[in-house]
Tab-separated table of C-alpha atoms in Angstrom:
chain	number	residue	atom	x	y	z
W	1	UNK	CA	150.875	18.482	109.965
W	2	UNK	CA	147.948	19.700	112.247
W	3	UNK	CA	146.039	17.518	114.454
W	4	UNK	CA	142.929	18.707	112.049
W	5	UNK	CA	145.143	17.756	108.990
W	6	UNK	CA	145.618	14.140	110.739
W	7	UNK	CA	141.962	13.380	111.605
W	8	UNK	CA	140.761	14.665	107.971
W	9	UNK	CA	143.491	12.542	106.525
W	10	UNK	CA	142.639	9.128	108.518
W	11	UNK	CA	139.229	9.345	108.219
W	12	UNK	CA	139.673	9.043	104.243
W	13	UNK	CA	140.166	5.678	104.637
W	14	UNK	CA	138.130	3.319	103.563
W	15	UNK	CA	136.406	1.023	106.241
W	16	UNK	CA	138.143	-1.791	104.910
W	17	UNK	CA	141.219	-0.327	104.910
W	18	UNK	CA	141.115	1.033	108.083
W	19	UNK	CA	140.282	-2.394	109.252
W	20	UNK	CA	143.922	-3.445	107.773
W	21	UNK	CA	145.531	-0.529	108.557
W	22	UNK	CA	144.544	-0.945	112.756
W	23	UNK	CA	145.232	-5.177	112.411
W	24	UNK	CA	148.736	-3.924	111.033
W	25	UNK	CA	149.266	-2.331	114.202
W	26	UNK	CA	148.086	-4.444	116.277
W	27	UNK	CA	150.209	-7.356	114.957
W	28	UNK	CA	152.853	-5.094	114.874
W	29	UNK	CA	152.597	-5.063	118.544
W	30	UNK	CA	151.450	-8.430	119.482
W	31	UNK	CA	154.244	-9.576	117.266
W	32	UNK	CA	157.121	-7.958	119.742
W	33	UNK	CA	155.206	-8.103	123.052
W	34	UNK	CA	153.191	-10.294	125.103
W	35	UNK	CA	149.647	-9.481	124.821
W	36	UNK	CA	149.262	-8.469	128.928
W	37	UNK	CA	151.683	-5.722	127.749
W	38	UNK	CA	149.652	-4.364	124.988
W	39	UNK	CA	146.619	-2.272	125.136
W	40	UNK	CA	143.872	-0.349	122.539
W	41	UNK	CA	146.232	3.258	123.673
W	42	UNK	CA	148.890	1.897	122.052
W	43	UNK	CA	147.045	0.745	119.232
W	44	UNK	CA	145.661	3.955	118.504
W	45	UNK	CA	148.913	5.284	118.752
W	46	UNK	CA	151.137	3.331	116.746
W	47	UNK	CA	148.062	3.632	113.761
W	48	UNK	CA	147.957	7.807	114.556
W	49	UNK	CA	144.136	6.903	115.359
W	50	UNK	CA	142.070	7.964	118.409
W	51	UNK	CA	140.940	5.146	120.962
W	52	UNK	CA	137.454	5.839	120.005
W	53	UNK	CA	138.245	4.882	116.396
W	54	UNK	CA	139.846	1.877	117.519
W	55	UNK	CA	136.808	0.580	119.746
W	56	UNK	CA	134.742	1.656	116.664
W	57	UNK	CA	136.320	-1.191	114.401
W	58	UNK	CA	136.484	-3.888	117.448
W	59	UNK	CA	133.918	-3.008	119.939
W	60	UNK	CA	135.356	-6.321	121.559
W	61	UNK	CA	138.263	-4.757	122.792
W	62	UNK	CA	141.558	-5.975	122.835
W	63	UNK	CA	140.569	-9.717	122.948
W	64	UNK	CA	138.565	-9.117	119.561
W	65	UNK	CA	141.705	-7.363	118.162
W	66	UNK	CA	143.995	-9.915	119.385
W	67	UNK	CA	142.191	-12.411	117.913
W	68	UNK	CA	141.672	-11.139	114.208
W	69	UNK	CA	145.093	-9.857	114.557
W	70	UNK	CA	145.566	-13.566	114.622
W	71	UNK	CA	143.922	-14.779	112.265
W	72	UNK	CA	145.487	-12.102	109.869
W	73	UNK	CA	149.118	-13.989	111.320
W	74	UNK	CA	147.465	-17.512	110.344
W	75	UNK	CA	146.593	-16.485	107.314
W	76	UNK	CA	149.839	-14.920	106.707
W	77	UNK	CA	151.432	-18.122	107.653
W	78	UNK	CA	149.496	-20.584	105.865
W	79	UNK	CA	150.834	-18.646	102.934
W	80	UNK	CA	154.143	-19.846	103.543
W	81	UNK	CA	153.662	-23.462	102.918
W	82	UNK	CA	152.384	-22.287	99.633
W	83	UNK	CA	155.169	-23.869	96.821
W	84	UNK	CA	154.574	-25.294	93.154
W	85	UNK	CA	155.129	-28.865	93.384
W	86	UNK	CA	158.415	-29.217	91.548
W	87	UNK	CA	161.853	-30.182	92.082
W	88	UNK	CA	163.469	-32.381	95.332
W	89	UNK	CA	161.167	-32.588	98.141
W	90	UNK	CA	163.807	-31.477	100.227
W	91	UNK	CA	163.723	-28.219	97.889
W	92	UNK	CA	160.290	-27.190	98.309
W	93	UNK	CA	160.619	-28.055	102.121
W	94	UNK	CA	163.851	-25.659	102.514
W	95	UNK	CA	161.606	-23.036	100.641
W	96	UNK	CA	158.796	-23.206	102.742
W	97	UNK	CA	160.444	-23.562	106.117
W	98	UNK	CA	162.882	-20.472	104.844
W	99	UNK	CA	159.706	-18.582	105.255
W	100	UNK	CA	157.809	-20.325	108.053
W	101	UNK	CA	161.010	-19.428	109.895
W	102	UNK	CA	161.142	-15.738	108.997
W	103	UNK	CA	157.748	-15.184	110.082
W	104	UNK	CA	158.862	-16.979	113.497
W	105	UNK	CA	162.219	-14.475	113.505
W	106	UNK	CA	159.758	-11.454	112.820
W	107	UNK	CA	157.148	-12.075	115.283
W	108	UNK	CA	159.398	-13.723	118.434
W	109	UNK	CA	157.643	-12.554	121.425
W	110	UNK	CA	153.960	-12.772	119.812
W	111	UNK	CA	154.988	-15.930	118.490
W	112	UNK	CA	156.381	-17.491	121.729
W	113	UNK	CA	153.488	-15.983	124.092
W	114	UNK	CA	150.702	-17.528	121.568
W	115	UNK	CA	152.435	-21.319	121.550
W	116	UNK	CA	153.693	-21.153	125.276
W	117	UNK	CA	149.977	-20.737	126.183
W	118	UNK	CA	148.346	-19.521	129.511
W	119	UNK	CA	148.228	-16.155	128.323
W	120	UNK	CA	145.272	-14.207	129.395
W	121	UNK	CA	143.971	-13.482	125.643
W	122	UNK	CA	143.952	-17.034	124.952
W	123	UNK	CA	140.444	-18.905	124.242
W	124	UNK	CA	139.283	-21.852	122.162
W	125	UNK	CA	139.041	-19.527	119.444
W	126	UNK	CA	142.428	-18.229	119.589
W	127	UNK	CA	143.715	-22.381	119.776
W	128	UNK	CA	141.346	-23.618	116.823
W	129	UNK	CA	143.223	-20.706	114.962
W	130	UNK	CA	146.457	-21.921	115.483
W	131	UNK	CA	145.287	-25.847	115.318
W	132	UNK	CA	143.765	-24.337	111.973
W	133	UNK	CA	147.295	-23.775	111.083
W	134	UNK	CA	148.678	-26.647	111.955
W	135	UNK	CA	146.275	-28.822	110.074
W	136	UNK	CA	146.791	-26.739	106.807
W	137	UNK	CA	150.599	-27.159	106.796
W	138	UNK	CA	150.122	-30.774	107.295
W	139	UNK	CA	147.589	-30.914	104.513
W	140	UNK	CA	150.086	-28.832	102.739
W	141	UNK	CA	153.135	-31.259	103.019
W	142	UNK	CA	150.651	-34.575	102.396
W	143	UNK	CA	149.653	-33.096	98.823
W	144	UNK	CA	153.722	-32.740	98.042
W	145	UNK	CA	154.005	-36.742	99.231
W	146	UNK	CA	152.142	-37.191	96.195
W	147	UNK	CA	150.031	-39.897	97.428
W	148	UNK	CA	146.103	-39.689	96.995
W	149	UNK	CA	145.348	-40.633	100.595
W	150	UNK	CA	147.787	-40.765	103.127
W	151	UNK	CA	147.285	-43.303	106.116
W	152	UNK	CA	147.441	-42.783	109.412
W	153	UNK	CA	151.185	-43.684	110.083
W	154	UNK	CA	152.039	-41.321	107.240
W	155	UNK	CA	149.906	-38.740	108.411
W	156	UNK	CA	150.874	-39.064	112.262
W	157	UNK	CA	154.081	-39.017	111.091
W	158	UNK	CA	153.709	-35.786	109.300
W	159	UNK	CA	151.857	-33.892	112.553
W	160	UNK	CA	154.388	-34.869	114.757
W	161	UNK	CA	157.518	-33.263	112.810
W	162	UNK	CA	155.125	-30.156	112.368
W	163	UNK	CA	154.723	-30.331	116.273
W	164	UNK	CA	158.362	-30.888	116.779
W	165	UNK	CA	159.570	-27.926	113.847
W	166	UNK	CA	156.939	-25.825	116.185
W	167	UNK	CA	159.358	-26.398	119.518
W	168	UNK	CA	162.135	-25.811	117.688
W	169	UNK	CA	161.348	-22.457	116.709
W	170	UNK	CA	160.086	-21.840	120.585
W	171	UNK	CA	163.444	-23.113	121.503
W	172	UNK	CA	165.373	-21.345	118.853
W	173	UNK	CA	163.606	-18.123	120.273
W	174	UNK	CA	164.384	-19.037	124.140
W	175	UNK	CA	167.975	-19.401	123.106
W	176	UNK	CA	168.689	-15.731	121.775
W	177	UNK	CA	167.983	-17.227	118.170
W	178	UNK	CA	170.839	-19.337	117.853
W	179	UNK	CA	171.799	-21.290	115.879
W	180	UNK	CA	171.589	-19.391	112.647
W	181	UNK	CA	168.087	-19.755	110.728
W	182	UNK	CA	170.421	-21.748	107.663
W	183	UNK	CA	171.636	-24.161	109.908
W	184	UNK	CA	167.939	-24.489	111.954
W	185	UNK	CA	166.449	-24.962	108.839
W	186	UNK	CA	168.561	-28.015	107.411
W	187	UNK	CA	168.320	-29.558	110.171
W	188	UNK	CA	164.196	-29.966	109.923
W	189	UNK	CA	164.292	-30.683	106.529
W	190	UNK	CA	166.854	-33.338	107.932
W	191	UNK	CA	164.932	-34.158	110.537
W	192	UNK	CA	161.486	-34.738	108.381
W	193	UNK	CA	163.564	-36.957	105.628
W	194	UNK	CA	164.687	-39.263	108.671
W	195	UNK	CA	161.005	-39.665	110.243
W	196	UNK	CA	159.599	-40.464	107.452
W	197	UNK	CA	162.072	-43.040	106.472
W	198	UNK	CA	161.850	-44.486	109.534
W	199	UNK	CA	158.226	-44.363	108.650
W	200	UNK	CA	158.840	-46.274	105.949
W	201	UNK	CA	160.169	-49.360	107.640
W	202	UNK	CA	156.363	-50.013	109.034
W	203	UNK	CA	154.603	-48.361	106.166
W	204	UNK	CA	154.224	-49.722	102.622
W	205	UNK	CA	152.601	-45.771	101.326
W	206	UNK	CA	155.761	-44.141	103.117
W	207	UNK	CA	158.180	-46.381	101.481
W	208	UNK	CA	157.024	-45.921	98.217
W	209	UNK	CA	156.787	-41.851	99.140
W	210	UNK	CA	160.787	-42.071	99.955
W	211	UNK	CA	161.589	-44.014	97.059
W	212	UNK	CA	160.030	-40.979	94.921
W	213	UNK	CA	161.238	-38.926	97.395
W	214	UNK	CA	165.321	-40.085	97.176
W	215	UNK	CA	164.843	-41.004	93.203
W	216	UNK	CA	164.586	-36.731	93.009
W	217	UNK	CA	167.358	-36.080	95.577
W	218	UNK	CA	170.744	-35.109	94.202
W	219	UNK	CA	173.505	-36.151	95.724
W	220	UNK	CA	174.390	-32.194	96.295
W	221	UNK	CA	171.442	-31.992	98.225
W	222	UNK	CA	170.137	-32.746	102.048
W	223	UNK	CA	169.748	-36.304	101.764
W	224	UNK	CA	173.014	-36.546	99.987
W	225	UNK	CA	175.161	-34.308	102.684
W	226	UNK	CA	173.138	-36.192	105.588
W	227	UNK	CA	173.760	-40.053	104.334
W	228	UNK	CA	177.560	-38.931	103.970
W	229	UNK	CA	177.716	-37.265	107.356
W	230	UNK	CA	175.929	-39.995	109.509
W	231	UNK	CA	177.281	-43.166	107.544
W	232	UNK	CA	180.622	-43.117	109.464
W	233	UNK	CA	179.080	-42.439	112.708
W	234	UNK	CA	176.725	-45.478	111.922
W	235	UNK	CA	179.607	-47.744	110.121
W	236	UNK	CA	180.241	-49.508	113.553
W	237	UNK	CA	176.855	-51.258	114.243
W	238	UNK	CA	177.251	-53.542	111.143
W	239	UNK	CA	176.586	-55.760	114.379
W	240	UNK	CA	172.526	-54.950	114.152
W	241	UNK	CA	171.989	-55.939	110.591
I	1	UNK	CA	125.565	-47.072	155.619
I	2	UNK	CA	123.567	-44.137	157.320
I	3	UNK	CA	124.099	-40.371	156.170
I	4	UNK	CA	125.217	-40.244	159.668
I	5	UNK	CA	127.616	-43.213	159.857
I	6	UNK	CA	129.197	-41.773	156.532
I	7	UNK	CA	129.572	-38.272	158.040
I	8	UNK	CA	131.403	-40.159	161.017
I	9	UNK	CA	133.906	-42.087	158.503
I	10	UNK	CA	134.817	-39.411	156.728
I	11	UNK	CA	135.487	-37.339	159.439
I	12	UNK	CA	138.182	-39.503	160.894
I	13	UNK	CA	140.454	-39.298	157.939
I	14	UNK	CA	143.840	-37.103	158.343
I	15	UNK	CA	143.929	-33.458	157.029
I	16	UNK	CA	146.812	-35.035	154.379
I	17	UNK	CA	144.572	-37.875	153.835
I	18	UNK	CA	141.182	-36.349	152.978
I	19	UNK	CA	143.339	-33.743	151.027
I	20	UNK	CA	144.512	-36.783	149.020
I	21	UNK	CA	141.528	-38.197	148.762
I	22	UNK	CA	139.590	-35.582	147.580
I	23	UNK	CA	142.789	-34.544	144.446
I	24	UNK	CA	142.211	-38.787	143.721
I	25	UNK	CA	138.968	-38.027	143.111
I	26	UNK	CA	139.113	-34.933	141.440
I	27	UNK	CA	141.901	-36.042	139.104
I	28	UNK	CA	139.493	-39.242	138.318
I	29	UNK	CA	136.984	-36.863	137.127
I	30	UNK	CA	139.503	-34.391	135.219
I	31	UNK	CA	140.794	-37.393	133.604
I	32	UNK	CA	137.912	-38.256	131.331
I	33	UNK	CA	135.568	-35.214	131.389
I	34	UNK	CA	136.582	-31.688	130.291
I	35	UNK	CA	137.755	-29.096	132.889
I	36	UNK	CA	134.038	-27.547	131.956
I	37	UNK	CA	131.828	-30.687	132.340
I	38	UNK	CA	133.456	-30.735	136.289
I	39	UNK	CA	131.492	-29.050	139.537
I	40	UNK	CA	132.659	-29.114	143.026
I	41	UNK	CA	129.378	-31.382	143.547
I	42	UNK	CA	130.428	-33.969	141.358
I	43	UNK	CA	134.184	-34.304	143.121
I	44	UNK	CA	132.224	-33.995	146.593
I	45	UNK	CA	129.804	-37.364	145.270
I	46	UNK	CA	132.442	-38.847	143.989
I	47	UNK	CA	134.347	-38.660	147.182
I	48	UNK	CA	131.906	-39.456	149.172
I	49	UNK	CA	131.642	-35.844	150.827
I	50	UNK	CA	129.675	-32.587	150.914
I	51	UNK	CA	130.603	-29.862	148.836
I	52	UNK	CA	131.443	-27.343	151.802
I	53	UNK	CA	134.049	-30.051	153.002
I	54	UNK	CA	135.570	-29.646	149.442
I	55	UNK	CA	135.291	-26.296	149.889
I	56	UNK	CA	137.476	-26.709	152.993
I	57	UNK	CA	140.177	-28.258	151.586
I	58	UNK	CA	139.894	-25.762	148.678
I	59	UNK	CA	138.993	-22.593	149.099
I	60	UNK	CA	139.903	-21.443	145.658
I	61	UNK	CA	137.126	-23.765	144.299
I	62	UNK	CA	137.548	-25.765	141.049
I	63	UNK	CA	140.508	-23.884	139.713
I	64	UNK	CA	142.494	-24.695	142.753
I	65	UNK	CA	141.304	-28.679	142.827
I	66	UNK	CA	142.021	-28.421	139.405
I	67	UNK	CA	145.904	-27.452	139.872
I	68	UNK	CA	146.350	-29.169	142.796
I	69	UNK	CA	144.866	-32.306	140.817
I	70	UNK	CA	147.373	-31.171	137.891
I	71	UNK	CA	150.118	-31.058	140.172
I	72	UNK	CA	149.537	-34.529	141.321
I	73	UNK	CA	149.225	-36.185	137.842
I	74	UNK	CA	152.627	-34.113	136.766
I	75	UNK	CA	154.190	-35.806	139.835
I	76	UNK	CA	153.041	-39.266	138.586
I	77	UNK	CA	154.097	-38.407	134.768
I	78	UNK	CA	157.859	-37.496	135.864
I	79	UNK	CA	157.674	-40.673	137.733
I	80	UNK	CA	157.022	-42.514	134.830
I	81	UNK	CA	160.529	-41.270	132.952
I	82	UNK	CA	162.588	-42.732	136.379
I	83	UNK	CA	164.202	-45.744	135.260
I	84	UNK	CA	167.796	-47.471	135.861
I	85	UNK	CA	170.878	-46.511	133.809
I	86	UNK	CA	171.517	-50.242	132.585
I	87	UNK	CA	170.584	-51.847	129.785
I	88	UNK	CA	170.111	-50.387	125.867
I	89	UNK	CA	169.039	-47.210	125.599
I	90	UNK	CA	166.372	-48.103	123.784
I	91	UNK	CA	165.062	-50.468	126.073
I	92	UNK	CA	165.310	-48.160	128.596
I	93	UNK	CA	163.116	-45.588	126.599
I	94	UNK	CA	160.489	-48.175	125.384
I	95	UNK	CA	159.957	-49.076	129.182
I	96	UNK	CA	159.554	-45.082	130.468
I	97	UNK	CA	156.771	-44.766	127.278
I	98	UNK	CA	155.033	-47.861	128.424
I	99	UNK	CA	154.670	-46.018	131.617
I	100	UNK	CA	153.405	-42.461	130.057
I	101	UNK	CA	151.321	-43.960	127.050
I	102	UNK	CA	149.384	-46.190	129.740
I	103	UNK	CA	149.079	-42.674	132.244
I	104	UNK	CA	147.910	-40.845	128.703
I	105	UNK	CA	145.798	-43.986	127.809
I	106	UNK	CA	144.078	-43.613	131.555
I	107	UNK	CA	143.807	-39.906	131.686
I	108	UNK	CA	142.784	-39.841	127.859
I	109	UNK	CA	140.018	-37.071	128.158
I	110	UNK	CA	141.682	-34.468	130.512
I	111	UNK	CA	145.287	-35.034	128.831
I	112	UNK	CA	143.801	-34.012	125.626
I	113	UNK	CA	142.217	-30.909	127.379
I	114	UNK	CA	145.089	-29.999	129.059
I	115	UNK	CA	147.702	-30.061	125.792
I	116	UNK	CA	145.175	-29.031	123.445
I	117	UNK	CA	144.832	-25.445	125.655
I	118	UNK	CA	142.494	-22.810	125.564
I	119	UNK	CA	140.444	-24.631	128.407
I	120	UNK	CA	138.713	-21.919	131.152
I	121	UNK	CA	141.123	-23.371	134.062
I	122	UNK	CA	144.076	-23.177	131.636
I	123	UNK	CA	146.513	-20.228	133.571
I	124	UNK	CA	150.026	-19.490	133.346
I	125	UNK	CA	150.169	-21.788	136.814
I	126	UNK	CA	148.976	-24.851	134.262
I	127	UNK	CA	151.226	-24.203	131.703
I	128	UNK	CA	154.174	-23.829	134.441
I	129	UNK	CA	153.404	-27.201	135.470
I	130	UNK	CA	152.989	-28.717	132.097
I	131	UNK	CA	156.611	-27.261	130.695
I	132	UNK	CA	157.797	-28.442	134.064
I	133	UNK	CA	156.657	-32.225	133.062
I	134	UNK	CA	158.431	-31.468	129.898
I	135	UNK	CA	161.735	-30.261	131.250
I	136	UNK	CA	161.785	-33.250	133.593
I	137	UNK	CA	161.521	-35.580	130.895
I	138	UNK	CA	164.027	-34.229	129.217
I	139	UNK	CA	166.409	-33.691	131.504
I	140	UNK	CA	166.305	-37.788	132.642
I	141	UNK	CA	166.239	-38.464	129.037
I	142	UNK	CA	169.809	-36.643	128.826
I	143	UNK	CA	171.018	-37.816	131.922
I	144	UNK	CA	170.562	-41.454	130.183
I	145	UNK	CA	172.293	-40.418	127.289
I	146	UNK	CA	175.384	-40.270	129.470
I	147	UNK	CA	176.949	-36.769	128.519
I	148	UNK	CA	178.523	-34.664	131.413
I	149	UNK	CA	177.183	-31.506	129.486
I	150	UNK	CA	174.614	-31.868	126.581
I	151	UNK	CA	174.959	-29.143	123.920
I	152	UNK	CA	172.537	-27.043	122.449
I	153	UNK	CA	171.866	-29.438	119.482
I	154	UNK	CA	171.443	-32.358	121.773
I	155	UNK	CA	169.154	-30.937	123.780
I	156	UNK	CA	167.239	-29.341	120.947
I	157	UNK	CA	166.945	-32.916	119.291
I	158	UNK	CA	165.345	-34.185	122.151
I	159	UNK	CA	162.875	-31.372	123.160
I	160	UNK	CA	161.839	-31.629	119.815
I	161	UNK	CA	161.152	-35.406	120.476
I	162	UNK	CA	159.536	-34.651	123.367
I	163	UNK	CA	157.051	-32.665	121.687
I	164	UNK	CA	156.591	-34.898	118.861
I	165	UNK	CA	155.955	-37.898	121.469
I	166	UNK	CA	152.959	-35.354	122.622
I	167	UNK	CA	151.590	-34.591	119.756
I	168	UNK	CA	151.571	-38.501	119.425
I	169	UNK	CA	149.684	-39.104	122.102
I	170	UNK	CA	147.038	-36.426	121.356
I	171	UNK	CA	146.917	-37.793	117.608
I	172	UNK	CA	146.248	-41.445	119.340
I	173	UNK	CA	143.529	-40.379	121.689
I	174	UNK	CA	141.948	-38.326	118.541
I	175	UNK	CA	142.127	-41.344	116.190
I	176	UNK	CA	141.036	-44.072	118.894
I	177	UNK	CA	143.279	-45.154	120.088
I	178	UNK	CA	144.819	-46.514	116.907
I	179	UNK	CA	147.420	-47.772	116.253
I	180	UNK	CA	148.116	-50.105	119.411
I	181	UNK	CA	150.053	-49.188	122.464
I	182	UNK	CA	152.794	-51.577	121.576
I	183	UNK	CA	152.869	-50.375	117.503
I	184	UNK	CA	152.985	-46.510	119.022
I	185	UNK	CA	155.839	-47.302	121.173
I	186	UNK	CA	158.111	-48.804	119.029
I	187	UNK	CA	157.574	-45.866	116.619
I	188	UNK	CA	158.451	-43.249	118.862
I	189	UNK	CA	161.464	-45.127	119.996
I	190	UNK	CA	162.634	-45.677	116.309
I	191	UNK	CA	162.317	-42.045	115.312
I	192	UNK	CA	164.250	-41.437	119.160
I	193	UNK	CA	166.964	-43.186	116.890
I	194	UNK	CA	166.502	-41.814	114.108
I	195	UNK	CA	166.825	-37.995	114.884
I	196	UNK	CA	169.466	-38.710	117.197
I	197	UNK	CA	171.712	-40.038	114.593
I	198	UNK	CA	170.420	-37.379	112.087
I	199	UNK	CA	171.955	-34.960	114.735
I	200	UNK	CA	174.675	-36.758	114.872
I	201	UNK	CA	175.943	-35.786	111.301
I	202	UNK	CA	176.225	-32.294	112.606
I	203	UNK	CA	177.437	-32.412	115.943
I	204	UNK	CA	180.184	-34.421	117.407
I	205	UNK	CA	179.473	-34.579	121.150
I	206	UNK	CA	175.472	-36.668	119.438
I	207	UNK	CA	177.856	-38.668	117.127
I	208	UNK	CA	179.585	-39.952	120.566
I	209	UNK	CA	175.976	-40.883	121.797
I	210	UNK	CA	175.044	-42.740	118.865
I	211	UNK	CA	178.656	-44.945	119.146
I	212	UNK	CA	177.728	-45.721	122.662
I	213	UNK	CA	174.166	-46.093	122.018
I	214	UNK	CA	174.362	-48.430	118.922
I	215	UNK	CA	177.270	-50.186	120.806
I	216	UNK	CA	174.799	-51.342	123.292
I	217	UNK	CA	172.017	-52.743	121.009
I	218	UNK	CA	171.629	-56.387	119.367
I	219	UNK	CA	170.453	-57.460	116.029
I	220	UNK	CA	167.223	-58.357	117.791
I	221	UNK	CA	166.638	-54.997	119.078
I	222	UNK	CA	164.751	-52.089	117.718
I	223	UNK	CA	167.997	-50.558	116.369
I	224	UNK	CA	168.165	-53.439	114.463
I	225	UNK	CA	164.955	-54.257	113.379
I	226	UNK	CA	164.296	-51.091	111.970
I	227	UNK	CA	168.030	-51.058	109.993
I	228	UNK	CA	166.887	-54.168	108.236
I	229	UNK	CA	163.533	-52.907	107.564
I	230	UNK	CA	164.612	-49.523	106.287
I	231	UNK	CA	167.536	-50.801	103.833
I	232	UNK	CA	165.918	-52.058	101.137
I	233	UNK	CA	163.969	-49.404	101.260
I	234	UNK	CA	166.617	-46.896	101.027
I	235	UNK	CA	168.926	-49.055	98.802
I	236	UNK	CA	168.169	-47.706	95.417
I	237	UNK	CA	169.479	-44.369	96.497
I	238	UNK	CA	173.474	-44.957	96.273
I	239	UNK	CA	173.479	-42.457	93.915
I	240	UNK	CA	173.239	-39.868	96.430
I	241	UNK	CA	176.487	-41.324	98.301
């Protein structure tokens, strides 16, 4: 193909779709290098586009393409805690996480440089964005509790396993991804059934959320596999009770 | 006191001395206003000073009183984690939180500004010394646990922890200060437990801390509170066993 050929055939792109089509590449990038280590030339380049075209569609510069190459991640992530309430909590959870965790294995070095903070593209818009996703996941798990309006202990509860799922994946990145996503991912949906009933030991709204929560469990399933794994580490302290 | 008989005092304060002086000061300002609601003039009034003696002491203007100031508060933080090898484990842990929920209850406004990110004297020097606070915690945190060599699922458990235990705080200081200190404590130490033993139905070397760790508690203990607490709740669920 000519260089002619090229520009006639980018430029019959819709503005919209040009939009995507330069956001795609710019994730693309972000997604595999820290933002110092990306600029607009290699944006234009990895789209076939000319630098002009790029500052065209963000006249900001790289911090305004950084940051609705962002919020095209966010929204991209949000999407992942999207499941039909049905079947073992523990189900839905595994399903979700499967592809929260994905999108964590397919953008690693965007993903770490964005939560590690202290980059230099990094502004209170950039953190509502990500706080944006944080509160929708939560609001995304409360509505699968099932309970018209969580309290605060169920709530807290529910922020700090998304806080603690979030270092995970920064650690599970910092160790050359090990261990495998399966195993990474039982282990939070673990983790989240034993927080919240621990939860439920202060909180009458918890309790009655693990009741429901255990009544749809099978003993094939997380909780089952857990209670039999930890019982005979546990079977000592009969001491405590 | 005279402008003059001020000027005097001040002067006769040691280089290491006014330099601490001035960081107390600046850190009491950082600590409930946001980096951006600081000036040099306010930490030279509230010192007692003029702003070109500041200036003195640091050249690099706010951002450098601000790091300094950082790295004095992340001093005090790993300070609060330093406690004796004796006793529960629990115990041990509910006395180190004491310590950092009062320090997080104190510096409420600038610990929220710091962790929340995206502030204008947030660099990768911050966020050095905040990950430093967090791999001192957890490093005493395994050294209590009392395992030559803590393995990658160990050590995952309790970053994660530590991260939840932030997002805690931050989720206190947003809500008020709700629930109590006390209430807050025990929580964290109870899910401490609880993902420790959840971890320990997947990894040997955390099953060996949990038979140590439960071999040190009493009925009267938060171990044991939180068993009896949790049973009934849990009880109808023996057909997952």
């Amino acid at each position: 193909m000519t260089p002619t050929a090229t520009t006639r055939a980018y430029r019959r792109l819709s503005v919209e779709a040009r939009r995507r089509q330069l956001l795609e590449s710019a994730l693309g990038l972000f997604a595999h290098r820290a933002p110092e280590e990306v600029n607009l030339d290699d944006v234009a380049e990895a789209a076939g586009v000319s630098r002009p075209l790029v500052y065209r569609y963000f006249p900001g510069g790289k911090q305004q393409l950084y940051e609705a190459a962002l919020r095209s991640a966010a929204d991209e992530l949000e999407q992942c805690f999207a499941e039909p309430p049905q079947g073992p909590l523990t189900q839905r959870l595994s399903r979700a996480l499967d592809r929260y965790l994905a999108f964590v294995d397919q953008h690693d070095t965007g993903f770490s440089a964005l939560l590690q903070g202290g980059s230099v593209v990094e502004t209170s818009r950039t953190t509502a964005i990500v706080d944006g996703v944080r509160r929708a996941a939560a609001e995304n798990i409360l509505a699968h509790l099932d309970v018209p309006e969580p309290g605060p202990r169920l709530r807290m509860t529910v922020r700090m396993w998304i806080t603690a799922v979030e270092a995970a994946s920064l650690i599970w990145l910092d160790e050359d991804k090990q261990p495998p996503l399966d195993e990474l991912r039982d282990m939070l949906v673990e983790q989240f059934m034993a927080v919240l009933v621990t939860t439920a030991g202060r909180d009458e709204q918890t309790a009655g959320v693990v009741r429901w929560a255990l009544a749809l469990e099978t003993p094939e399933g997380p909780v089952g596999g857990l209670a039999r794994r930890v019982l005979p580490v546990v079977s000592d302290a009969a001491h405590l009770l």
